mmCIF file of C-alpha atoms and ligand atoms in Angstrom:
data_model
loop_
_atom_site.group_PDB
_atom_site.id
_atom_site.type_symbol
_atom_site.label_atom_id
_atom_site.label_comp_id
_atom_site.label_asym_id
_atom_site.label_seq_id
_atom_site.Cartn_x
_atom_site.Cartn_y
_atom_site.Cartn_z
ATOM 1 C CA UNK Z 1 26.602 7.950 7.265
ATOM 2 C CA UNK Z 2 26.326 7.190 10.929
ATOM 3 C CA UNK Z 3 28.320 4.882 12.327
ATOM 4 C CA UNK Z 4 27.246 1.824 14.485
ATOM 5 C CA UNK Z 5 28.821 -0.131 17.096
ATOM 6 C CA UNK Z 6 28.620 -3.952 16.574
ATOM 7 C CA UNK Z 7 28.447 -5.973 19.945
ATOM 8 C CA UNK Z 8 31.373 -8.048 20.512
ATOM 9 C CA UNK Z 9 31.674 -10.951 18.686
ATOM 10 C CA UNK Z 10 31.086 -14.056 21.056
ATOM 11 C CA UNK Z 11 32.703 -17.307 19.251
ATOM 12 C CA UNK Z 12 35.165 -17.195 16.933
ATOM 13 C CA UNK Z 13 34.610 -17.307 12.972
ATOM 14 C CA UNK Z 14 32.924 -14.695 10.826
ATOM 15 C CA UNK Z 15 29.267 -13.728 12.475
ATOM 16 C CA UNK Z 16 26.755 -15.349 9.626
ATOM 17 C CA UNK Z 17 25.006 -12.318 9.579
ATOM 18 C CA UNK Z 18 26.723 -8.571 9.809
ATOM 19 C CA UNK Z 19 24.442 -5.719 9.191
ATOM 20 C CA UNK Z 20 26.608 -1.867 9.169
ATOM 21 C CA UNK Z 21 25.126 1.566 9.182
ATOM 22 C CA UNK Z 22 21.951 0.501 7.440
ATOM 23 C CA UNK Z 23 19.593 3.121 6.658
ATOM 24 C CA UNK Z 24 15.660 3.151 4.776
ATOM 25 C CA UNK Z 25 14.360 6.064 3.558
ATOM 26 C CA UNK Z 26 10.447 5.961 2.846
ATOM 27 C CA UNK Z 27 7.823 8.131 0.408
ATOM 28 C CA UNK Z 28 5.405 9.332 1.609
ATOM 29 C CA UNK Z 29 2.771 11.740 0.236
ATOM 30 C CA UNK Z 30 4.416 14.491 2.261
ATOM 31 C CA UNK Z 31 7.821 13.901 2.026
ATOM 32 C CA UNK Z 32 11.031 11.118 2.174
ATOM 33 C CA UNK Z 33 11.217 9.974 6.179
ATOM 34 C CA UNK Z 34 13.961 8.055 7.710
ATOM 35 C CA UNK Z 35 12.271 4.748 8.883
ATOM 36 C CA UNK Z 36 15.885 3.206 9.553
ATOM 37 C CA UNK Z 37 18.503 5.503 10.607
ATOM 38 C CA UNK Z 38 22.333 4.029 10.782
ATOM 39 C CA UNK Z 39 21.289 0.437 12.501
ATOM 40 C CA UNK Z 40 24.345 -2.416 13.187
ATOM 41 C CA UNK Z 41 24.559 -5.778 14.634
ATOM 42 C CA UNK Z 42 25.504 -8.788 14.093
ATOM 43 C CA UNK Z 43 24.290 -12.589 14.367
ATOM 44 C CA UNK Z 44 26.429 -15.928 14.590
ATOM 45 C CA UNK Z 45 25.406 -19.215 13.759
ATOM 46 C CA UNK Z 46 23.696 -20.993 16.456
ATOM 47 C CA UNK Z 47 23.185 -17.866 18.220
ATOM 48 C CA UNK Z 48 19.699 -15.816 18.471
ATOM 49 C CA UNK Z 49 19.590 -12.775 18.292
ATOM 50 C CA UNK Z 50 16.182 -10.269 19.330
ATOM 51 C CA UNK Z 51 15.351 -7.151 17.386
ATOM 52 C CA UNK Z 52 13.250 -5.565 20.285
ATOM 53 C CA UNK Z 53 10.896 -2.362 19.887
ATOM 54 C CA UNK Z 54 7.319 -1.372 19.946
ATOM 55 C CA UNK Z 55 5.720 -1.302 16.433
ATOM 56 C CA UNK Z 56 6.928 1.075 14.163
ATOM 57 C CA UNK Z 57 10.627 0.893 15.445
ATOM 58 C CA UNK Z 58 11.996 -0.327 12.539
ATOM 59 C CA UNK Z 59 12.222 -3.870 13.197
ATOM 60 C CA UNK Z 60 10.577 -4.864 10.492
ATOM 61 C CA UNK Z 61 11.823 -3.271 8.208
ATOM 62 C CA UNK Z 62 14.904 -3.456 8.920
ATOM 63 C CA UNK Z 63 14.328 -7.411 7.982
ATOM 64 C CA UNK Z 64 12.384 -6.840 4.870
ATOM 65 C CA UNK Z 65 16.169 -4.670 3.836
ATOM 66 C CA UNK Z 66 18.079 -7.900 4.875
ATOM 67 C CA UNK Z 67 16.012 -10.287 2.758
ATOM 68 C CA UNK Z 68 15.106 -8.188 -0.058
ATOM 69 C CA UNK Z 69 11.593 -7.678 -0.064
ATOM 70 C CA UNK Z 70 11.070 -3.839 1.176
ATOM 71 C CA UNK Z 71 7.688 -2.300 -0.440
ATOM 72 C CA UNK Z 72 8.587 -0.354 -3.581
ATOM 73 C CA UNK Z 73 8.219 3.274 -1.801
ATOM 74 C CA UNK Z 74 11.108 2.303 0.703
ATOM 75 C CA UNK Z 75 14.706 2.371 -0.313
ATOM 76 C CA UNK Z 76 18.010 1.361 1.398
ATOM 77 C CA UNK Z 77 20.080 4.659 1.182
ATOM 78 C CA UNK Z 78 23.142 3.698 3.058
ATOM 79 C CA UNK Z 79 25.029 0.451 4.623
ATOM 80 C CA UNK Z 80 25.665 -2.471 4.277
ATOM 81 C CA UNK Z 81 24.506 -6.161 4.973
ATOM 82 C CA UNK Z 82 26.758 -9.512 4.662
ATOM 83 C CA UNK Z 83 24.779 -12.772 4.822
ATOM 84 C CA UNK Z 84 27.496 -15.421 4.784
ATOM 85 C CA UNK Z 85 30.057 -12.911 3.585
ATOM 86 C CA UNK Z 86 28.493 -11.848 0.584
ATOM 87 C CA UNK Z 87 27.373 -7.901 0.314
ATOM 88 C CA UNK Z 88 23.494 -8.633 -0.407
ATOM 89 C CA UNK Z 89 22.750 -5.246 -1.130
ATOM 90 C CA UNK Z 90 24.433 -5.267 -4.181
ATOM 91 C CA UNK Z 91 22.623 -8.313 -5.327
ATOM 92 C CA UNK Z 92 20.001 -8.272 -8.249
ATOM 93 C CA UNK Z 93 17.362 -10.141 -8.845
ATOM 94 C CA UNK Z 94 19.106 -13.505 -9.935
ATOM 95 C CA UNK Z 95 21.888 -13.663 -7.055
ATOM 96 C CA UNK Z 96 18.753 -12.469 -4.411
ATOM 97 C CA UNK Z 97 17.072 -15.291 -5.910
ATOM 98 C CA UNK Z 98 19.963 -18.251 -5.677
ATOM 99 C CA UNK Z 99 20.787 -16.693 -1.739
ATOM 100 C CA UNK Z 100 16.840 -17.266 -0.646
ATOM 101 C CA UNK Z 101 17.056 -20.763 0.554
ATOM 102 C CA UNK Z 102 19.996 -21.605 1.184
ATOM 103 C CA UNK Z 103 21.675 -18.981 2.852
ATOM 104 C CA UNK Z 104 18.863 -16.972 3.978
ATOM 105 C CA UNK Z 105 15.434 -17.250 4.719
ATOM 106 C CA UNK Z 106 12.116 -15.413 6.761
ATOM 107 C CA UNK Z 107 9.297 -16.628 8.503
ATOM 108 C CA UNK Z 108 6.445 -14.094 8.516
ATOM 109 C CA UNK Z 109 3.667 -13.345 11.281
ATOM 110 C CA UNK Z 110 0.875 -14.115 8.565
ATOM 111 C CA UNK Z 111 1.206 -17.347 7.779
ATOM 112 C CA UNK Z 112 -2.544 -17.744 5.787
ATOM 113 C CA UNK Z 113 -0.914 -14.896 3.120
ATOM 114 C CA UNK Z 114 2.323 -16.445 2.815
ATOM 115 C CA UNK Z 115 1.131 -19.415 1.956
ATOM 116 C CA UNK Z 116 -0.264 -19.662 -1.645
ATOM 117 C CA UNK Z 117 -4.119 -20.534 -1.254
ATOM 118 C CA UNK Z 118 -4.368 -22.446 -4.402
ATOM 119 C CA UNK Z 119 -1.715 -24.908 -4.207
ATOM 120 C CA UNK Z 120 -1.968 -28.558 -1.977
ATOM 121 C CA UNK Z 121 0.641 -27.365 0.922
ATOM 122 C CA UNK Z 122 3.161 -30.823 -0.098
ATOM 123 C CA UNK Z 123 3.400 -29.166 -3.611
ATOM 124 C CA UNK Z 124 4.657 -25.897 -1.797
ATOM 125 C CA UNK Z 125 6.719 -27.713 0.207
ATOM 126 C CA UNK Z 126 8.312 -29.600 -2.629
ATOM 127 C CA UNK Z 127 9.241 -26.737 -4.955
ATOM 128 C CA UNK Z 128 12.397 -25.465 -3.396
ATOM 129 C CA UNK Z 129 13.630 -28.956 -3.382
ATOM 130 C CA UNK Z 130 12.715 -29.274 -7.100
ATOM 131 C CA UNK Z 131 14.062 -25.436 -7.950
ATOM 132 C CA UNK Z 132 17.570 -25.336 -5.373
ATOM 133 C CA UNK Z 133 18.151 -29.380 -5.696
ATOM 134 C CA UNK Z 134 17.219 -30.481 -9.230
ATOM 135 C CA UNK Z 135 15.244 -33.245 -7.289
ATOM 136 C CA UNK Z 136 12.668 -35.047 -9.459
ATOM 137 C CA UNK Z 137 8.750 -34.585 -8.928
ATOM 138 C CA UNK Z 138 8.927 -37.773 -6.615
ATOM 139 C CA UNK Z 139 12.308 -37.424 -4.413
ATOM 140 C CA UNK Z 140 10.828 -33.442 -4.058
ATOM 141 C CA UNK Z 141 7.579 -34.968 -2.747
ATOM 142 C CA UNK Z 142 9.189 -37.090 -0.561
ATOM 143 C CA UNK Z 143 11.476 -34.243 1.029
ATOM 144 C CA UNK Z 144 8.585 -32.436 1.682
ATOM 145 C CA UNK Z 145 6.631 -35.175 3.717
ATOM 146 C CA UNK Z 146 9.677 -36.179 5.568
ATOM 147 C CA UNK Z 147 10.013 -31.978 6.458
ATOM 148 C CA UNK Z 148 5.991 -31.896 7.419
ATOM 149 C CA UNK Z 149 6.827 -34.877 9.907
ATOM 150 C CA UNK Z 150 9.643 -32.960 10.991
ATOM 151 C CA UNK Z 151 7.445 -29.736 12.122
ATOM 152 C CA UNK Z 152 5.091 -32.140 13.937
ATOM 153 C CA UNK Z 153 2.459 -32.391 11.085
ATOM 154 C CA UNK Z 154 0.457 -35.411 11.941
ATOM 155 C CA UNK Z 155 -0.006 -37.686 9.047
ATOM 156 C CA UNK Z 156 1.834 -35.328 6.448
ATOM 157 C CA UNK Z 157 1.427 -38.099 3.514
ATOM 158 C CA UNK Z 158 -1.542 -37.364 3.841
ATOM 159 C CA UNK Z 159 -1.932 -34.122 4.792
ATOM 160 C CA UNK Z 160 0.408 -32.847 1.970
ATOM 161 C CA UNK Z 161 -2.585 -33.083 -0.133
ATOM 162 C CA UNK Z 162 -4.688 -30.407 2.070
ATOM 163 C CA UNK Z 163 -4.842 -26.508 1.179
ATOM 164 C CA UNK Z 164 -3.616 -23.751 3.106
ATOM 165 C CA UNK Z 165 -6.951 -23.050 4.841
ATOM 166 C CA UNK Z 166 -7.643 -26.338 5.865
ATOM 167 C CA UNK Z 167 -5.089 -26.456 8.628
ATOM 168 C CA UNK Z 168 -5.372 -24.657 12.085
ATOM 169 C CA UNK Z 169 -3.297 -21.228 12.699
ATOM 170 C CA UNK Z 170 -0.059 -23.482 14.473
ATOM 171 C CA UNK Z 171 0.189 -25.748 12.224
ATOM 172 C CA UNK Z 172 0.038 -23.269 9.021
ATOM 173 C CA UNK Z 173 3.299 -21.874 11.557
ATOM 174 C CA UNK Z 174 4.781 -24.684 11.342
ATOM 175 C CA UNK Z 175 4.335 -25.532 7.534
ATOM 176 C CA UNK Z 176 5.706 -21.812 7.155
ATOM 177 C CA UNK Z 177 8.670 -22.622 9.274
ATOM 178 C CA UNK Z 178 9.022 -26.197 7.214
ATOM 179 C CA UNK Z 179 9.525 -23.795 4.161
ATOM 180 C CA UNK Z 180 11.929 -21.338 5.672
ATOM 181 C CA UNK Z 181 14.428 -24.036 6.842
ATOM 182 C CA UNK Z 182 13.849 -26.675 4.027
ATOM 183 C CA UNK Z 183 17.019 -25.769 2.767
ATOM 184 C CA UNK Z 184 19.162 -25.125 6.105
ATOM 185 C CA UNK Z 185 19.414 -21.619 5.522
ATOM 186 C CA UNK Z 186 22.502 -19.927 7.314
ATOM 187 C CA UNK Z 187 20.591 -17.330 8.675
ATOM 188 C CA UNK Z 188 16.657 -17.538 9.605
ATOM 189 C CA UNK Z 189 14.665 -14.203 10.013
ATOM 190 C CA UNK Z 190 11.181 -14.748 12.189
ATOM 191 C CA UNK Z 191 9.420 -11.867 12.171
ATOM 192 C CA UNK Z 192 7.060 -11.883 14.654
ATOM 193 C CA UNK Z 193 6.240 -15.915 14.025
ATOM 194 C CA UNK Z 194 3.564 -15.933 17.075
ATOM 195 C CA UNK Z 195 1.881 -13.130 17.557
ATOM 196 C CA UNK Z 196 -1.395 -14.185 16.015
ATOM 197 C CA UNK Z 197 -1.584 -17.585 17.963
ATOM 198 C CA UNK Z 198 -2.399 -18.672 21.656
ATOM 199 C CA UNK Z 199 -0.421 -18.678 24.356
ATOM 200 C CA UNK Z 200 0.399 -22.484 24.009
ATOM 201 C CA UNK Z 201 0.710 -22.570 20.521
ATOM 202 C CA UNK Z 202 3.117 -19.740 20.530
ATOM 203 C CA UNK Z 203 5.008 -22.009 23.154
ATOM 204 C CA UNK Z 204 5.656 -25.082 20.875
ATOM 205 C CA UNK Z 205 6.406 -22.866 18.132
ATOM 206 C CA UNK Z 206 9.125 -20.846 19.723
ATOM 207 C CA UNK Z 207 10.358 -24.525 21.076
ATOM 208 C CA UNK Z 208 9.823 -25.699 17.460
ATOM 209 C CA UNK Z 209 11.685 -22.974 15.797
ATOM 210 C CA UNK Z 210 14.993 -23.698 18.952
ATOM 211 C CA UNK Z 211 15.164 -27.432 18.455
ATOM 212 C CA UNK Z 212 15.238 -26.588 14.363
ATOM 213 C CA UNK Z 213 18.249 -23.820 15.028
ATOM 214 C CA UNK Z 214 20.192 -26.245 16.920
ATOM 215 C CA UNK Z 215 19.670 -29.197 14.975
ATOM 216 C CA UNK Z 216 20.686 -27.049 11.678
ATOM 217 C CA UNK Z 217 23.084 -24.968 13.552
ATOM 218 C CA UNK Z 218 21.178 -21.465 11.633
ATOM 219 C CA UNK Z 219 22.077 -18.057 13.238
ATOM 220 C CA UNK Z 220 18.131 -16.844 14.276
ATOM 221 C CA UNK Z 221 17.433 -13.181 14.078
ATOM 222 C CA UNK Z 222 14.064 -12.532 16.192
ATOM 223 C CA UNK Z 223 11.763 -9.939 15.784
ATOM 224 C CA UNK Z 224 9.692 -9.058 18.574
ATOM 225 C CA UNK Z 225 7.737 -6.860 20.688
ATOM 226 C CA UNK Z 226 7.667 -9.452 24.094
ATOM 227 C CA UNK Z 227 10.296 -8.988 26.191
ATOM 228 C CA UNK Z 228 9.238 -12.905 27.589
ATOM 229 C CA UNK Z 229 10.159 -13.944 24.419
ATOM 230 C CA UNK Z 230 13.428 -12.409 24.230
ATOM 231 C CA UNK Z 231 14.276 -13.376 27.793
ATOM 232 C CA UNK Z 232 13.556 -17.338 27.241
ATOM 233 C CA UNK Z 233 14.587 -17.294 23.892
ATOM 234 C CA UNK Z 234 17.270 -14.828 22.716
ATOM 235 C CA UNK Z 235 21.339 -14.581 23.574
ATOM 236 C CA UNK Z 236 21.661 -11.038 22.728
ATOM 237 C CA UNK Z 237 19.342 -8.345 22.554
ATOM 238 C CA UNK Z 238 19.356 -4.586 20.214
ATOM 239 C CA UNK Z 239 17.096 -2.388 21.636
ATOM 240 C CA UNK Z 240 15.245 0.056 18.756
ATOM 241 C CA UNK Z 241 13.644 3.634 18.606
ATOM 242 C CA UNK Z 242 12.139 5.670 16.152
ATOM 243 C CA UNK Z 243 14.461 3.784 13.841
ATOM 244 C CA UNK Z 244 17.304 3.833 15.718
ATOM 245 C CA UNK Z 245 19.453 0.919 17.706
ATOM 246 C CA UNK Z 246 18.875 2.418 21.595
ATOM 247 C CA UNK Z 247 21.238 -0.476 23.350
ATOM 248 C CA UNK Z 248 22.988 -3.749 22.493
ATOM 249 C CA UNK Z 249 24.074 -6.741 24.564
ATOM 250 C CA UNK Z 250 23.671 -10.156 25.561
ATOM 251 C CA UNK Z 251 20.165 -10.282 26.833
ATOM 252 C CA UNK Z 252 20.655 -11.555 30.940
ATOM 253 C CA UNK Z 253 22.769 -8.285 31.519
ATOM 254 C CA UNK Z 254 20.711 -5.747 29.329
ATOM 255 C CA UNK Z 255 17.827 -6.986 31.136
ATOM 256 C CA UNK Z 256 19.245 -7.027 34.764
ATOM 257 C CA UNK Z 257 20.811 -3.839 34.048
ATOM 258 C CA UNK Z 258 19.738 -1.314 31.239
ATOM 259 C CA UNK Z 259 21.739 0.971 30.046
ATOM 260 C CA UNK Z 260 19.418 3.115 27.965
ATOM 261 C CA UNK Z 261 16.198 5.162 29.499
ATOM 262 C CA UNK Z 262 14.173 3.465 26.767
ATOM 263 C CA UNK Z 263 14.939 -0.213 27.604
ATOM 264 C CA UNK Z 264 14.435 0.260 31.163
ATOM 265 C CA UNK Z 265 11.273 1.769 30.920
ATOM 266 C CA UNK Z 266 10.169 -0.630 28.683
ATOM 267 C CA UNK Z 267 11.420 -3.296 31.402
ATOM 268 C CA UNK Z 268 9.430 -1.358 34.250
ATOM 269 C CA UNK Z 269 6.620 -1.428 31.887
ATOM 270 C CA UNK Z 270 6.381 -5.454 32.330
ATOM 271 C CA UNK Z 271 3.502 -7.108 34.751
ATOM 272 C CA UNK Z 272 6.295 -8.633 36.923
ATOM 273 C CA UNK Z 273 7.590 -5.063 37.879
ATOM 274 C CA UNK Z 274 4.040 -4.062 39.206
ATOM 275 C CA UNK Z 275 3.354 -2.969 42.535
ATOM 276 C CA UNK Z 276 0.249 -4.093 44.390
ATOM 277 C CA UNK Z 277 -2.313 -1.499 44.673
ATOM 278 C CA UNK Z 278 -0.499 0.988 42.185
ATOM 279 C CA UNK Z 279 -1.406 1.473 38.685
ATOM 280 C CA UNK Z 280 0.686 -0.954 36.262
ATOM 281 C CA UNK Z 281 4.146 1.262 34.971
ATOM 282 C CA UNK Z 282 3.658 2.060 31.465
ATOM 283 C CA UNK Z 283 6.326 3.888 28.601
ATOM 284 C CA UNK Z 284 4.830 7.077 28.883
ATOM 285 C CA UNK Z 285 4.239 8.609 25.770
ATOM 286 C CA UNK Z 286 4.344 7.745 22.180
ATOM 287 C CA UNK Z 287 7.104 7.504 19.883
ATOM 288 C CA UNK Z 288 7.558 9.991 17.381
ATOM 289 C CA UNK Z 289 5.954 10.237 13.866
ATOM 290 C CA UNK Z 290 8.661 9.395 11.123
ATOM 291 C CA UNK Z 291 7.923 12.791 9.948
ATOM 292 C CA UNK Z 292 8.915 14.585 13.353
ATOM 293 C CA UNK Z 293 11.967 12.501 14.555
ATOM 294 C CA UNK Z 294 14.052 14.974 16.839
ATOM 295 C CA UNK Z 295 17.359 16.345 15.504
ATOM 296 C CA UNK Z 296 18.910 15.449 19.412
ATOM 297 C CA UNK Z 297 18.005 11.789 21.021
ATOM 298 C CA UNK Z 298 15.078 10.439 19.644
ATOM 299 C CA UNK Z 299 13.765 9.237 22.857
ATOM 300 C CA UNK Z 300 14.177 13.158 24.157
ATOM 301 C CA UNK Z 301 10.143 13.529 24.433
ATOM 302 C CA UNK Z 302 9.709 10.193 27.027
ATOM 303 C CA UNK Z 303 12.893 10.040 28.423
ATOM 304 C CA UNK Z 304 12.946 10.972 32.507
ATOM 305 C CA UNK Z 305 16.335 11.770 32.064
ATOM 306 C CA UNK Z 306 16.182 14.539 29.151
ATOM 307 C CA UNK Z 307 18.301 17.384 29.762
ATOM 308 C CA UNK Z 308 19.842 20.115 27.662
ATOM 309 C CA UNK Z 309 22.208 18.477 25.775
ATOM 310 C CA UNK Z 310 19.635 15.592 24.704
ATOM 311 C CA UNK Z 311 17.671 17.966 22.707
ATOM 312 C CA UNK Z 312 20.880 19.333 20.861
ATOM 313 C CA UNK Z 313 23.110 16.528 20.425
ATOM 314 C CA UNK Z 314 21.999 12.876 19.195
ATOM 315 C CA UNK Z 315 23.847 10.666 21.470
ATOM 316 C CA UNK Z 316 26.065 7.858 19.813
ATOM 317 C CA UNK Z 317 25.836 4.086 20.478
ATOM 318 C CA UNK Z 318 29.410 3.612 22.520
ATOM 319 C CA UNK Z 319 30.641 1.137 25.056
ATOM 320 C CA UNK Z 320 28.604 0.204 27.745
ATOM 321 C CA UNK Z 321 30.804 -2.737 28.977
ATOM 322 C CA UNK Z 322 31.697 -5.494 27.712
ATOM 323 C CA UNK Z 323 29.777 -6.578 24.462
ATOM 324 C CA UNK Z 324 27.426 -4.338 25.297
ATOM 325 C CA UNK Z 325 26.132 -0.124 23.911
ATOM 326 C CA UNK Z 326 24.180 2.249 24.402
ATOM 327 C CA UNK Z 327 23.145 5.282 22.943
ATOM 328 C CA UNK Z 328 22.286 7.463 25.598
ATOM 329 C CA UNK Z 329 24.915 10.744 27.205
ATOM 330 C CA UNK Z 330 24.009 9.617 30.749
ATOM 331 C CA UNK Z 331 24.216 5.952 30.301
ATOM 332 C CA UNK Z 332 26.718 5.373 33.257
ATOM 333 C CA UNK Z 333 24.064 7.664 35.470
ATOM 334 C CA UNK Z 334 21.751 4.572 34.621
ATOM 335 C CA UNK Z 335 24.274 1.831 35.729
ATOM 336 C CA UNK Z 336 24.349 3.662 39.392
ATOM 337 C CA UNK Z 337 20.822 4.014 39.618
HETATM 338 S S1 SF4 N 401 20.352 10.932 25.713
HETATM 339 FE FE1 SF4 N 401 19.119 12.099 27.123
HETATM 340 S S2 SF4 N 401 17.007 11.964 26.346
HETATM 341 FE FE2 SF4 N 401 18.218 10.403 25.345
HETATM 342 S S3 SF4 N 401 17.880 8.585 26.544
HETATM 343 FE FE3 SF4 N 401 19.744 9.534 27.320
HETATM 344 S S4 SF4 N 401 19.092 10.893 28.987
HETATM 345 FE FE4 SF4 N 401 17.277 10.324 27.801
#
């Protein structure tokens, strides 16, 4: 098993969330890929952290391993993840079950599939009061409006009667993120929670989703592809590759100063970094299939950097100041740049 470096803890107190050489192995018709090699961090409460990547980095799944709910043809193979303190890996069904709630919790992308179609939304709402509480019908019902006014549903008595469908994109968000916190999870998972909505929507949801994590002081893991988001929104960053955690580190010093090829070209990729007249910098490149991951540094193929020893040797996440790694063997070339 690979071993990975967790960034330095920031408060004091057991981090809510501690995730250790986790690893997902996928079928495929061809053949078992790696889709998460050896990641590591770790999340305190009332701290956000960003899983950053372009798609098919791993971020995802990585958070479908934390909460349980990978697709049937992937498999953890190796690590370990403490929610809390408990080992939730080696979980079944029943203790899975009693932890989702509570202790953990995920807000999906989708909210229109998450949701169940058939059901008034207030009846949704209500259930894990009914199910985690023992609340009656009524004190469940009541919860749930008082958690729809919460999320800045406008008349949610009434409204708690309405379907799925019959609310706009944001405010299905917000219904999803009423769910996910009803409980004041430890640790909430949002993967993705704006990408289908409009710029201003996405605005009061990320604002939504803050106020919510400070009033319930939850530890937010968020999983992203906008580096805006991560800037305005996240305390620490990890950086992911084909799989793999690139760099790690509170988010204003990452981002002033990279420490791994891959986050600074994804950095230089950004409209801010443009020059006037030139073509907008891009990541070169794409990242590799699952099925042809490099035995040396996965980035090898993009990186402007590669040299020999990149294509032998995979370079392993070490110290690149304080609270802060990166898995690159010319890291401290990239600090003097
Ligand atoms: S190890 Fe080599 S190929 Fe990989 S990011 Fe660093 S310089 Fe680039």
């Amino acid at each position: 098993m690979k071993s990975s470096t967790l960034p330095a803890p920031a408060a004091t107190g057991r981090p809510a969330l501690e995730v250790e050489g986790l690893c997902v192995d996928l079928r495929t018709p061809s053949g078992t890929v790696r889709a998460v090699d050896g990641v590591g961090f770790s999340v305190r409460r009332g701290r956000t952290l960003a899983l950053l990547g372009e798609s098919g980095c791993g971020k995802s799944m990585t958070a479908l391993s934390i909460v349980g709910l990978l697709d049937p043809m992937a498999e953890v193979t190796n690590g370990s993840v403490r929610v809390s303190g408990t080992d939730v890996l080696t979980l079944g069904e029943a203790g899975r079950r009693k932890l989702a709630g509570p202790v953990l919790s995920i807000v999906f992308q989708d909210a229109l599939t998450a949701l169940n179609p058939v059901q008034p939304v207030g009846r949704q709402l209500a259930e894990p009061f009914r199910i985690h509480r023992g609340l009656s019908r009524r004190r469940a019902a009541e919860e749930a409006v008082e958690l729809m006014r919460r999320v800045g549903i406008p008349e949610p008595r009434l409204r708690a009667r309405s379907y799925p469908h019959q609310f706009s994109g944001g405010m299905r968000q917000r219904l999803l993120i009423a769910m996910a916190v009803a409980l004041d999870p430890d640790v909430l998972i949002a993967d993705e929670p704006t990408t289908a909505l409009d710029v201003t929507v996405q605005a009061q949801i990320m604002r939504l989703l803050r106020d919510l994590q400070t009033e319930r002081d939850m530890a937010l893991v968020l999983i992203t592809h906008d580096l805006a988001v991560v800037a305005q929104r996240a305390d620490d960053v990890v950086v992911m590759y084909a799989g793999n955690v690139v760099e790690t580190g509170p988010v204003a010093e990452v981002f002033a100063r990279p420490r791994h090829p891959y986050t600074k070209a994804l950095l230089d990729s950004v409209p801010e970094h443009a020059v006037r007249g030139r073509p907008l910098p891009s990541v070169p490149g794409s990242p590799p299939e699952l099925s042809a991951i490099p035995s040396g540094c996965v980035f090898q193929a993009r990186c402007p950097m590669a040299r020999d020893i990149c294509v032998r040797e995979r370079p392993r996440p070490v110290s690149a100041g304080a609270a802060r790694t990166a898995a690159c063997h010319f890291s401290e070339e990239l600090d003097r740049a």
